[in-house]
Amino acid sequence: MQITSDASLQTRNTLALCAHSRALVSIESENALREALAWARANSTAVTVLGHGSNVVFAGDLSSMVLVQATRGRHCLDDDGSHVRLRVAAGENWHHLVEWTLSEGYFGLENLALIPGTVGAAPIQNIGAYGVELGPFMEAVHALRIDSGEAVTLSSEQCEFGYRDSVFKHRLRDQLVITAVDLRLPRVARLQLGYPALASALALRSEQEISARDVFETVVSIRRSKLPDPAAIPNAGSFFKNPVLQKQQAARLKAQFPDLPVYPQADGRDKIPAAWLIEYCGWKGHRENGVGVHPDHALVLVNYGGDSGACLLQLADRIAVTVRDTFGITLEIEPRVYGQCNG
Ligand code: FAD
Ligand code: NAP
């Protein structure tokens, strides 16, 4: 096991924020993971798990040992002609997995193309986009307990998936290192074309003419046109979750702000786009202290070279205060915040 002490995390988070961790180990096998967890226990060191760092904010240095999940492997557990069951290692690249499933004739993940990050992080917030979420395709999550190294398997129900949410953000937060996931994918495509941006991009074709590959390519092309590439402008995607309100509260707001978009949810509540609230409050395109709000996408906070997580979080706080004062809605930060703020 190779431990790097006082390791820089700047290239290990898509916001390119400057931070160091006490120790860092790249995990390439389950044995290496067991060894690293045993070392952390023996040295009374806390553990932080990292994939590609596309949904984290480093507010300052980390006193923990960072384990970067870099395990590889995808294999078919069984194929009954109607569905295939796959086991995929946590360190695999999510987008490459989606591309591979389509090339093998396994469907369902096409709307989730180009989401950055690893397979092991995907269940943490039940990744979702363009009207599809990971949850319905997940059969099981395999993990090791951080405190004991014990292997555990959770069924999809035990993951308690919700809107950008799961048990891993609550009861099992910081308890497990996910090592692999089992997915169950249909062999016949059932395309989800209802999401407005997707529907309008494909509007000139009849449904019979559209393949899963077309959906994949359309999602990739919409995402490339709308979202800043973190390699060019460091960011963590959506910085805030879209608030989900009780119907009465959404109706009151709609009466006060008639242009407010309101999306009814299956559970009877209404989802409001956080980007609209932030733009209404005048933050779109704002820049300060080397950080800012992207000029084309108000939900995306960016690092223009300030490199300080503390400055980014101060900006996020100020945005949240104006949204709360204007609409009475408390925004929740989507990425996980780590490290101590010194500023
Ligand atoms: P990291 O950022 O490394 O980690 C995120 C959290 O998961 C951390 O708390 C970490 O401890 C935990 N974690 C990671 N791996 C493991 C593991 N193996 N075991 C236990 N815990 C683990 N998200 C969406 O849902 N939909 C989108 O459309 C979307 N678009 C995005 C676009 C951009 C440009 C960016 C930058 C981000 C976007 N995201 C989106 C957010 C992000 O891509 C996802 O949350 C992704 O799953 C994070 O993967 P990661 O490997 O980078 O995780
Ligand atoms: P968009 O199409 O401009 O829509 C803005 C927001 O309104 C989205 O977040 C979406 O919520 C919601 N919305 C729009 N139409 C909807 C409908 N018919 N029903 C329900 N909700 C609707 O969004 P965008 O920013 O370009 O992102 C496109 C997709 O990629 C979205 O699904 C978004 O979640 C996902 N994405 C996520 C991240 C991230 O970091 N989490 C980053 C970039 C993109 P939903 O978010 O619930 O879809």
Short mmCIF file of C-alpha atoms and ligand atoms in Angstrom, two decimals:
data_model
loop_
_atom_site.label_atom_id
_atom_site.label_comp_id
_atom_site.label_asym_id
_atom_site.label_seq_id
_atom_site.Cartn_x
_atom_site.Cartn_y
_atom_site.Cartn_z
CA MET A 1 0.00 0.00 0.00
CA GLN A 2 1.42 3.36 -1.03
CA ILE A 3 0.39 6.17 1.31
CA THR A 4 1.02 9.76 0.21
CA SER A 5 1.29 12.11 3.17
CA ASP A 6 0.05 15.70 3.01
CA ALA A 7 -1.43 15.01 -0.43
CA SER A 8 -2.74 17.81 -2.64
CA LEU A 9 -6.39 17.34 -3.61
CA GLN A 10 -6.52 20.14 -6.18
CA THR A 11 -6.48 17.81 -9.21
CA ARG A 12 -8.83 15.42 -7.44
CA ASN A 13 -11.89 17.70 -7.35
CA THR A 14 -13.63 19.16 -10.41
CA LEU A 15 -13.88 22.56 -8.68
CA ALA A 16 -10.04 22.51 -8.57
CA LEU A 17 -10.16 23.84 -5.01
CA CYS A 18 -6.91 23.96 -3.13
CA ALA A 19 -6.77 21.55 -0.16
CA HIS A 20 -4.54 18.84 1.31
CA SER A 21 -5.35 15.61 3.11
CA ARG A 22 -3.33 14.08 5.93
CA ALA A 23 -2.84 10.94 3.80
CA LEU A 24 -4.09 9.58 0.47
CA VAL A 25 -4.20 6.07 -0.98
CA SER A 26 -5.38 5.01 -4.43
CA ILE A 27 -7.43 1.82 -4.05
CA GLU A 28 -7.03 -0.62 -6.90
CA SER A 29 -8.33 -3.85 -5.34
CA GLU A 30 -10.56 -5.02 -2.51
CA ASN A 31 -7.48 -6.34 -0.66
CA ALA A 32 -5.84 -2.91 -0.89
CA LEU A 33 -9.04 -1.41 0.52
CA ARG A 34 -9.05 -3.87 3.45
CA GLU A 35 -5.41 -3.02 4.13
CA ALA A 36 -6.07 0.74 4.03
CA LEU A 37 -9.08 0.44 6.36
CA ALA A 38 -7.00 -1.65 8.81
CA TRP A 39 -4.25 1.02 8.71
CA ALA A 40 -6.80 3.78 9.40
CA ARG A 41 -8.23 1.83 12.36
CA ALA A 42 -4.77 1.07 13.77
CA ASN A 43 -3.79 4.75 13.48
CA SER A 44 -7.15 6.12 14.72
CA THR A 45 -7.49 8.08 11.48
CA ALA A 46 -10.84 9.02 9.98
CA VAL A 47 -11.49 7.94 6.38
CA THR A 48 -12.89 10.02 3.51
CA VAL A 49 -13.87 8.18 0.34
CA LEU A 50 -13.37 9.93 -2.98
CA GLY A 51 -14.22 9.01 -6.56
CA HIS A 52 -13.55 11.63 -9.24
CA GLY A 53 -14.36 14.53 -6.89
CA SER A 54 -17.19 15.92 -9.05
CA ASN A 55 -19.63 16.35 -6.17
CA VAL A 56 -17.45 17.62 -3.33
CA VAL A 57 -16.39 21.01 -2.00
CA PHE A 58 -13.15 21.25 -0.04
CA ALA A 59 -13.60 24.10 2.45
CA GLY A 60 -10.05 23.57 3.74
CA ASP A 61 -7.60 20.79 4.56
CA LEU A 62 -8.78 17.31 5.56
CA SER A 63 -7.39 15.65 8.68
CA SER A 64 -8.59 12.28 7.38
CA MET A 65 -7.05 9.63 5.13
CA VAL A 66 -8.53 9.93 1.64
CA LEU A 67 -9.22 6.65 -0.15
CA VAL A 68 -9.62 7.16 -3.89
CA GLN A 69 -11.73 4.37 -5.36
CA ALA A 70 -9.91 3.27 -8.53
CA THR A 71 -10.99 -0.39 -8.84
CA ARG A 72 -11.94 -1.64 -12.31
CA GLY A 73 -14.14 -4.41 -13.68
CA ARG A 74 -17.51 -5.01 -15.32
CA HIS A 75 -18.98 -8.41 -15.84
CA CYS A 76 -22.27 -10.02 -16.69
CA LEU A 77 -23.78 -12.04 -13.81
CA ASP A 78 -26.58 -13.44 -15.98
CA ASP A 79 -28.67 -12.74 -19.06
CA ASP A 80 -32.15 -14.26 -19.42
CA GLY A 81 -32.76 -12.69 -22.83
CA SER A 82 -35.08 -10.04 -21.41
CA HIS A 83 -32.75 -8.52 -18.78
CA VAL A 84 -29.06 -8.60 -18.05
CA ARG A 85 -27.52 -8.37 -14.57
CA LEU A 86 -24.13 -6.66 -14.34
CA ARG A 87 -21.59 -6.28 -11.54
CA VAL A 88 -19.50 -3.13 -11.94
CA ALA A 89 -16.54 -2.09 -9.80
CA ALA A 90 -16.84 1.19 -7.90
CA GLY A 91 -13.86 2.88 -9.58
CA GLU A 92 -15.22 2.53 -13.11
CA ASN A 93 -16.06 5.75 -14.98
CA TRP A 94 -19.85 6.21 -15.05
CA HIS A 95 -20.08 7.69 -18.57
CA HIS A 96 -17.84 4.97 -20.03
CA LEU A 97 -20.11 2.38 -18.42
CA VAL A 98 -23.20 3.95 -20.02
CA GLU A 99 -21.50 3.96 -23.44
CA TRP A 100 -20.42 0.31 -23.02
CA THR A 101 -23.90 -0.90 -21.96
CA LEU A 102 -25.39 0.56 -25.14
CA SER A 103 -22.71 -1.03 -27.31
CA GLU A 104 -23.58 -4.40 -25.69
CA GLY A 105 -27.33 -3.94 -26.28
CA TYR A 106 -28.20 -3.25 -22.62
CA PHE A 107 -30.58 -0.30 -22.25
CA GLY A 108 -31.96 2.16 -19.73
CA LEU A 109 -28.97 4.33 -18.81
CA GLU A 110 -28.92 6.42 -22.02
CA ASN A 111 -30.48 9.54 -20.38
CA LEU A 112 -27.71 9.41 -17.75
CA ALA A 113 -24.91 9.96 -20.29
CA LEU A 114 -22.03 12.33 -19.53
CA ILE A 115 -22.66 12.54 -15.77
CA PRO A 116 -19.12 12.87 -14.39
CA GLY A 117 -17.80 10.56 -11.71
CA THR A 118 -17.43 6.97 -10.68
CA VAL A 119 -19.88 4.08 -10.53
CA GLY A 120 -19.34 3.78 -6.76
CA ALA A 121 -20.50 7.35 -6.17
CA ALA A 122 -23.61 7.00 -8.35
CA PRO A 123 -25.85 5.47 -5.62
CA ILE A 124 -24.82 8.11 -3.06
CA GLN A 125 -27.11 10.75 -4.54
CA ASN A 126 -29.09 8.39 -6.81
CA ILE A 127 -27.77 10.24 -9.87
CA GLY A 128 -30.44 11.52 -12.21
CA ALA A 129 -30.90 13.58 -15.34
CA TYR A 130 -33.31 14.11 -18.23
CA GLY A 131 -36.20 12.39 -16.44
CA VAL A 132 -34.33 9.21 -15.41
CA GLU A 133 -32.75 8.15 -12.11
CA LEU A 134 -30.31 5.36 -11.32
CA GLY A 135 -32.53 3.80 -8.60
CA PRO A 136 -34.83 1.63 -10.75
CA PHE A 137 -31.79 -0.07 -12.39
CA MET A 138 -29.95 -0.82 -9.16
CA GLU A 139 -30.26 -4.30 -7.77
CA ALA A 140 -27.61 -4.23 -5.05
CA VAL A 141 -24.75 -2.23 -3.59
CA HIS A 142 -21.68 -4.06 -2.25
CA ALA A 143 -19.52 -2.33 0.35
CA LEU A 144 -17.06 -2.71 3.21
CA ARG A 145 -17.78 -1.18 6.61
CA ILE A 146 -15.22 1.52 7.45
CA ASP A 147 -15.18 0.67 11.18
CA SER A 148 -14.63 -3.10 10.82
CA GLY A 149 -13.82 -3.98 7.20
CA GLU A 150 -16.88 -6.28 7.21
CA ALA A 151 -18.46 -6.89 3.77
CA VAL A 152 -22.13 -5.88 3.41
CA THR A 153 -24.64 -6.00 0.58
CA LEU A 154 -27.67 -3.71 0.40
CA SER A 155 -30.71 -4.34 -1.76
CA SER A 156 -32.16 -1.49 -3.79
CA GLU A 157 -34.91 -1.02 -1.14
CA GLN A 158 -32.29 -0.78 1.60
CA CYS A 159 -30.60 2.06 -0.35
CA GLU A 160 -33.76 4.19 0.29
CA PHE A 161 -33.33 6.11 -2.96
CA GLY A 162 -35.07 9.49 -3.26
CA TYR A 163 -34.64 12.63 -5.35
CA ARG A 164 -30.80 13.05 -5.40
CA ASP A 165 -30.85 11.19 -2.11
CA SER A 166 -30.19 7.80 -0.49
CA VAL A 167 -29.48 6.11 2.83
CA PHE A 168 -25.75 6.81 2.18
CA LYS A 169 -26.40 10.52 2.83
CA HIS A 170 -28.21 9.80 6.09
CA ARG A 171 -28.13 6.68 8.32
CA LEU A 172 -25.13 5.15 6.51
CA ARG A 173 -23.26 8.41 5.89
CA ASP A 174 -19.48 7.86 6.28
CA GLN A 175 -20.07 4.23 7.32
CA LEU A 176 -19.27 2.35 4.10
CA VAL A 177 -16.92 2.21 1.15
CA ILE A 178 -18.90 1.05 -1.84
CA THR A 179 -16.89 -1.56 -3.76
CA ALA A 180 -19.30 -2.57 -6.56
CA VAL A 181 -22.88 -2.22 -7.75
CA ASP A 182 -25.21 -4.72 -9.42
CA LEU A 183 -27.40 -3.31 -12.17
CA ARG A 184 -30.38 -4.97 -13.92
CA LEU A 185 -30.90 -3.58 -17.42
CA PRO A 186 -33.51 -4.43 -20.06
CA ARG A 187 -32.42 -6.00 -23.37
CA VAL A 188 -35.25 -4.11 -25.12
CA ALA A 189 -35.10 -0.31 -25.04
CA ARG A 190 -37.99 1.57 -23.40
CA LEU A 191 -37.05 5.13 -24.20
CA GLN A 192 -37.82 7.98 -21.80
CA LEU A 193 -38.29 10.98 -24.08
CA GLY A 194 -40.59 13.15 -21.93
CA TYR A 195 -38.01 15.56 -20.49
CA PRO A 196 -38.65 18.89 -22.28
CA ALA A 197 -35.10 19.60 -23.52
CA LEU A 198 -34.80 16.05 -24.87
CA ALA A 199 -38.27 16.04 -26.40
CA SER A 200 -37.65 19.27 -28.27
CA ALA A 201 -34.21 18.16 -29.53
CA LEU A 202 -35.78 14.97 -30.95
CA ALA A 203 -39.09 16.55 -32.02
CA LEU A 204 -38.49 16.22 -35.76
CA ARG A 205 -38.39 12.40 -35.57
CA SER A 206 -41.14 9.90 -34.83
CA GLU A 207 -40.62 7.67 -31.75
CA GLN A 208 -40.14 4.60 -33.97
CA GLU A 209 -37.14 6.25 -35.64
CA ILE A 210 -35.36 7.02 -32.36
CA SER A 211 -32.87 4.55 -30.86
CA ALA A 212 -31.29 4.47 -27.40
CA ARG A 213 -28.03 5.49 -29.08
CA ASP A 214 -29.82 8.58 -30.50
CA VAL A 215 -30.99 9.48 -26.98
CA PHE A 216 -27.46 9.00 -25.63
CA GLU A 217 -25.97 11.23 -28.33
CA THR A 218 -28.68 13.88 -27.91
CA VAL A 219 -28.14 14.03 -24.14
CA VAL A 220 -24.37 14.32 -24.68
CA SER A 221 -24.87 17.11 -27.19
CA ILE A 222 -27.38 19.07 -25.01
CA ARG A 223 -25.11 18.72 -21.98
CA ARG A 224 -22.04 19.89 -23.93
CA SER A 225 -23.97 22.94 -25.17
CA LYS A 226 -25.46 23.90 -21.77
CA LEU A 227 -23.01 22.93 -19.05
CA PRO A 228 -19.49 24.26 -18.53
CA ASP A 229 -16.86 21.52 -18.87
CA PRO A 230 -15.06 21.31 -15.49
CA ALA A 231 -11.76 20.78 -17.33
CA ALA A 232 -12.16 24.28 -18.83
CA ILE A 233 -14.10 26.05 -16.03
CA PRO A 234 -13.88 24.16 -12.74
CA ASN A 235 -17.34 23.42 -11.26
CA ALA A 236 -19.32 20.72 -9.44
CA GLY A 237 -22.46 20.76 -11.59
CA SER A 238 -25.60 21.88 -9.77
CA PHE A 239 -24.52 23.55 -6.54
CA PHE A 240 -27.97 23.49 -4.92
CA LYS A 241 -30.71 20.87 -4.96
CA ASN A 242 -34.01 21.86 -6.53
CA PRO A 243 -36.38 22.49 -3.60
CA VAL A 244 -39.46 20.29 -3.35
CA LEU A 245 -42.36 22.12 -1.66
CA GLN A 246 -45.77 21.26 -0.30
CA LYS A 247 -48.47 22.09 -2.88
CA GLN A 248 -49.92 24.97 -0.82
CA GLN A 249 -46.54 26.68 -0.43
CA ALA A 250 -45.82 26.32 -4.17
CA ALA A 251 -49.29 27.70 -5.00
CA ARG A 252 -48.75 30.73 -2.74
CA LEU A 253 -45.40 31.44 -4.43
CA LYS A 254 -46.89 30.97 -7.90
CA ALA A 255 -49.57 33.57 -7.05
CA GLN A 256 -46.84 36.01 -6.00
CA PHE A 257 -44.38 35.14 -8.83
CA PRO A 258 -46.52 34.07 -11.84
CA ASP A 259 -43.47 33.17 -13.99
CA LEU A 260 -42.15 30.67 -11.42
CA PRO A 261 -41.85 27.19 -13.03
CA VAL A 262 -43.51 24.50 -10.90
CA TYR A 263 -43.09 20.77 -11.63
CA PRO A 264 -45.60 18.42 -9.92
CA GLN A 265 -43.98 15.33 -8.33
CA ALA A 266 -45.35 11.80 -8.02
CA ASP A 267 -45.65 12.25 -4.22
CA GLY A 268 -48.05 15.21 -4.60
CA ARG A 269 -45.47 17.90 -3.87
CA ASP A 270 -44.05 20.46 -6.34
CA LYS A 271 -40.43 20.88 -7.46
CA ILE A 272 -39.10 24.40 -8.13
CA PRO A 273 -35.93 24.96 -10.20
CA ALA A 274 -33.30 26.48 -7.89
CA ALA A 275 -31.68 28.07 -10.96
CA TRP A 276 -34.79 30.22 -11.53
CA LEU A 277 -34.79 31.46 -7.91
CA ILE A 278 -31.07 32.34 -8.07
CA GLU A 279 -31.39 34.09 -11.41
CA TYR A 280 -34.43 36.06 -10.17
CA CYS A 281 -32.30 37.30 -7.26
CA GLY A 282 -29.78 38.67 -9.77
CA TRP A 283 -26.86 36.31 -9.14
CA LYS A 284 -26.41 34.87 -12.66
CA GLY A 285 -22.96 35.87 -13.97
CA HIS A 286 -21.87 37.38 -10.61
CA ARG A 287 -18.11 37.14 -9.84
CA GLU A 288 -16.18 37.82 -6.62
CA ASN A 289 -12.89 36.65 -5.05
CA GLY A 290 -12.04 34.36 -7.97
CA VAL A 291 -15.35 32.45 -7.79
CA GLY A 292 -18.74 33.11 -9.32
CA VAL A 293 -22.09 32.04 -10.76
CA HIS A 294 -21.86 30.80 -14.34
CA PRO A 295 -23.24 33.41 -16.81
CA ASP A 296 -25.34 30.79 -18.66
CA HIS A 297 -26.40 28.54 -15.79
CA ALA A 298 -27.33 30.06 -12.42
CA LEU A 299 -27.17 26.71 -10.60
CA VAL A 300 -23.50 26.20 -11.43
CA LEU A 301 -20.97 27.91 -9.15
CA VAL A 302 -17.52 28.11 -10.70
CA ASN A 303 -13.92 28.58 -9.66
CA TYR A 304 -12.30 31.23 -11.87
CA GLY A 305 -8.92 30.70 -10.17
CA GLY A 306 -9.61 31.81 -6.62
CA ASP A 307 -9.10 28.17 -5.62
CA SER A 308 -10.61 28.79 -2.18
CA GLY A 309 -13.47 26.61 -0.99
CA ALA A 310 -14.12 29.11 1.80
CA CYS A 311 -14.79 31.92 -0.75
CA LEU A 312 -17.06 29.63 -2.76
CA LEU A 313 -19.06 28.68 0.33
CA GLN A 314 -19.34 32.34 1.40
CA LEU A 315 -20.83 33.11 -2.02
CA ALA A 316 -23.18 30.11 -1.73
CA ASP A 317 -24.30 31.38 1.70
CA ARG A 318 -25.06 34.84 0.39
CA ILE A 319 -27.04 33.38 -2.51
CA ALA A 320 -29.02 31.19 -0.11
CA VAL A 321 -29.80 34.19 2.14
CA THR A 322 -31.25 36.27 -0.72
CA VAL A 323 -33.30 33.30 -1.96
CA ARG A 324 -34.63 32.73 1.56
CA ASP A 325 -35.43 36.43 2.04
CA THR A 326 -37.17 36.69 -1.34
CA PHE A 327 -39.05 33.38 -1.52
CA GLY A 328 -38.95 31.92 2.01
CA ILE A 329 -37.18 28.83 0.58
CA THR A 330 -34.05 27.36 2.18
CA LEU A 331 -31.67 26.09 -0.50
CA GLU A 332 -29.68 22.95 0.28
CA ILE A 333 -26.15 22.50 -1.07
CA GLU A 334 -25.95 19.37 -3.25
CA PRO A 335 -22.20 18.52 -3.14
CA ARG A 336 -20.70 17.18 0.09
CA VAL A 337 -18.58 19.76 1.94
CA TYR A 338 -15.33 18.53 3.56
CA GLY A 339 -12.50 20.18 5.48
CA GLN A 340 -12.11 23.05 7.87
CA CYS A 341 -12.66 26.63 6.72
CA ASN A 342 -9.82 28.87 7.95
CA GLY A 343 -11.04 32.12 6.42
P1 FAD B 1 -17.12 12.26 -5.53
O1 FAD B 1 -17.38 13.69 -5.84
O2 FAD B 1 -15.71 11.80 -5.49
O3 FAD B 1 -17.84 11.88 -4.16
C1 FAD B 1 -19.15 12.35 -3.91
C2 FAD B 1 -19.63 11.75 -2.58
O4 FAD B 1 -19.76 10.34 -2.73
C3 FAD B 1 -18.61 11.95 -1.45
O5 FAD B 1 -19.34 12.16 -0.25
C4 FAD B 1 -17.87 10.63 -1.37
O6 FAD B 1 -17.39 10.31 -0.07
C5 FAD B 1 -18.94 9.64 -1.79
N1 FAD B 1 -18.37 8.47 -2.47
C6 FAD B 1 -17.77 8.48 -3.69
N2 FAD B 1 -17.41 7.22 -4.01
C7 FAD B 1 -17.76 6.43 -2.98
C8 FAD B 1 -17.64 5.04 -2.71
N3 FAD B 1 -17.07 4.19 -3.55
N4 FAD B 1 -18.11 4.57 -1.51
C9 FAD B 1 -18.69 5.41 -0.62
N5 FAD B 1 -18.83 6.71 -0.82
C10 FAD B 1 -18.38 7.23 -1.99
N6 FAD B 1 -25.19 14.53 -10.69
C11 FAD B 1 -26.40 14.06 -11.07
O7 FAD B 1 -27.07 13.35 -10.30
N7 FAD B 1 -26.93 14.36 -12.30
C12 FAD B 1 -26.27 15.10 -13.19
O8 FAD B 1 -26.76 15.31 -14.29
C13 FAD B 1 -24.99 15.62 -12.83
N8 FAD B 1 -24.30 16.41 -13.68
C14 FAD B 1 -23.10 16.92 -13.31
C15 FAD B 1 -22.42 17.74 -14.21
C16 FAD B 1 -21.18 18.27 -13.87
C17 FAD B 1 -20.46 19.15 -14.85
C18 FAD B 1 -20.60 17.95 -12.62
C19 FAD B 1 -19.24 18.47 -12.27
C20 FAD B 1 -21.28 17.14 -11.71
C21 FAD B 1 -22.55 16.62 -12.05
N9 FAD B 1 -23.27 15.81 -11.17
C22 FAD B 1 -24.48 15.29 -11.55
C23 FAD B 1 -22.72 15.46 -9.84
C24 FAD B 1 -21.73 14.24 -9.89
O9 FAD B 1 -21.35 13.97 -11.21
C25 FAD B 1 -22.34 12.98 -9.28
O10 FAD B 1 -22.76 13.21 -7.96
C26 FAD B 1 -21.36 11.81 -9.28
O11 FAD B 1 -22.01 10.62 -8.93
C27 FAD B 1 -20.15 12.04 -8.36
O12 FAD B 1 -19.18 11.03 -8.64
P2 FAD B 1 -17.70 11.17 -8.11
O13 FAD B 1 -17.00 9.87 -8.34
O14 FAD B 1 -17.06 12.35 -8.70
O15 FAD B 1 -17.95 11.36 -6.55
P1 NAP B 2 -33.15 22.26 -17.33
O1 NAP B 2 -33.60 21.35 -18.40
O2 NAP B 2 -32.74 23.65 -17.67
O3 NAP B 2 -34.28 22.34 -16.19
C1 NAP B 2 -34.05 23.08 -14.99
C2 NAP B 2 -34.54 22.29 -13.81
O4 NAP B 2 -35.94 22.16 -13.89
C3 NAP B 2 -33.92 20.90 -13.79
O5 NAP B 2 -33.04 20.82 -12.72
C4 NAP B 2 -35.10 19.96 -13.70
O6 NAP B 2 -35.14 19.19 -12.52
C5 NAP B 2 -36.34 20.83 -13.70
N1 NAP B 2 -37.24 20.40 -14.79
C6 NAP B 2 -37.25 20.88 -16.05
N2 NAP B 2 -38.26 20.32 -16.74
C7 NAP B 2 -38.87 19.45 -15.92
C8 NAP B 2 -39.98 18.58 -16.04
N3 NAP B 2 -40.72 18.51 -17.15
N4 NAP B 2 -40.33 17.82 -14.99
C9 NAP B 2 -39.64 17.90 -13.85
N5 NAP B 2 -38.59 18.72 -13.66
C10 NAP B 2 -38.20 19.49 -14.68
O7 NAP B 2 -31.98 21.54 -16.50
P2 NAP B 2 -30.41 21.51 -16.75
O8 NAP B 2 -29.76 22.25 -15.66
O9 NAP B 2 -30.06 21.77 -18.17
O10 NAP B 2 -30.11 19.97 -16.45
C11 NAP B 2 -30.63 18.95 -17.28
C12 NAP B 2 -30.70 17.67 -16.48
O11 NAP B 2 -29.41 17.28 -16.04
C13 NAP B 2 -31.56 17.79 -15.22
O12 NAP B 2 -32.24 16.59 -15.04
C14 NAP B 2 -30.56 18.02 -14.13
O13 NAP B 2 -30.97 17.49 -12.88
C15 NAP B 2 -29.34 17.25 -14.63
N6 NAP B 2 -28.10 17.91 -14.16
C16 NAP B 2 -27.73 17.69 -12.87
C17 NAP B 2 -26.57 18.25 -12.39
C18 NAP B 2 -26.10 17.98 -10.98
O14 NAP B 2 -24.98 18.33 -10.65
N7 NAP B 2 -26.91 17.38 -10.15
C19 NAP B 2 -25.79 19.06 -13.20
C20 NAP B 2 -26.22 19.29 -14.50
C21 NAP B 2 -27.38 18.69 -14.97
P3 NAP B 2 -34.34 17.80 -12.35
O15 NAP B 2 -33.02 18.23 -11.86
O16 NAP B 2 -35.14 17.11 -11.31
O17 NAP B 2 -34.32 17.08 -13.64
#
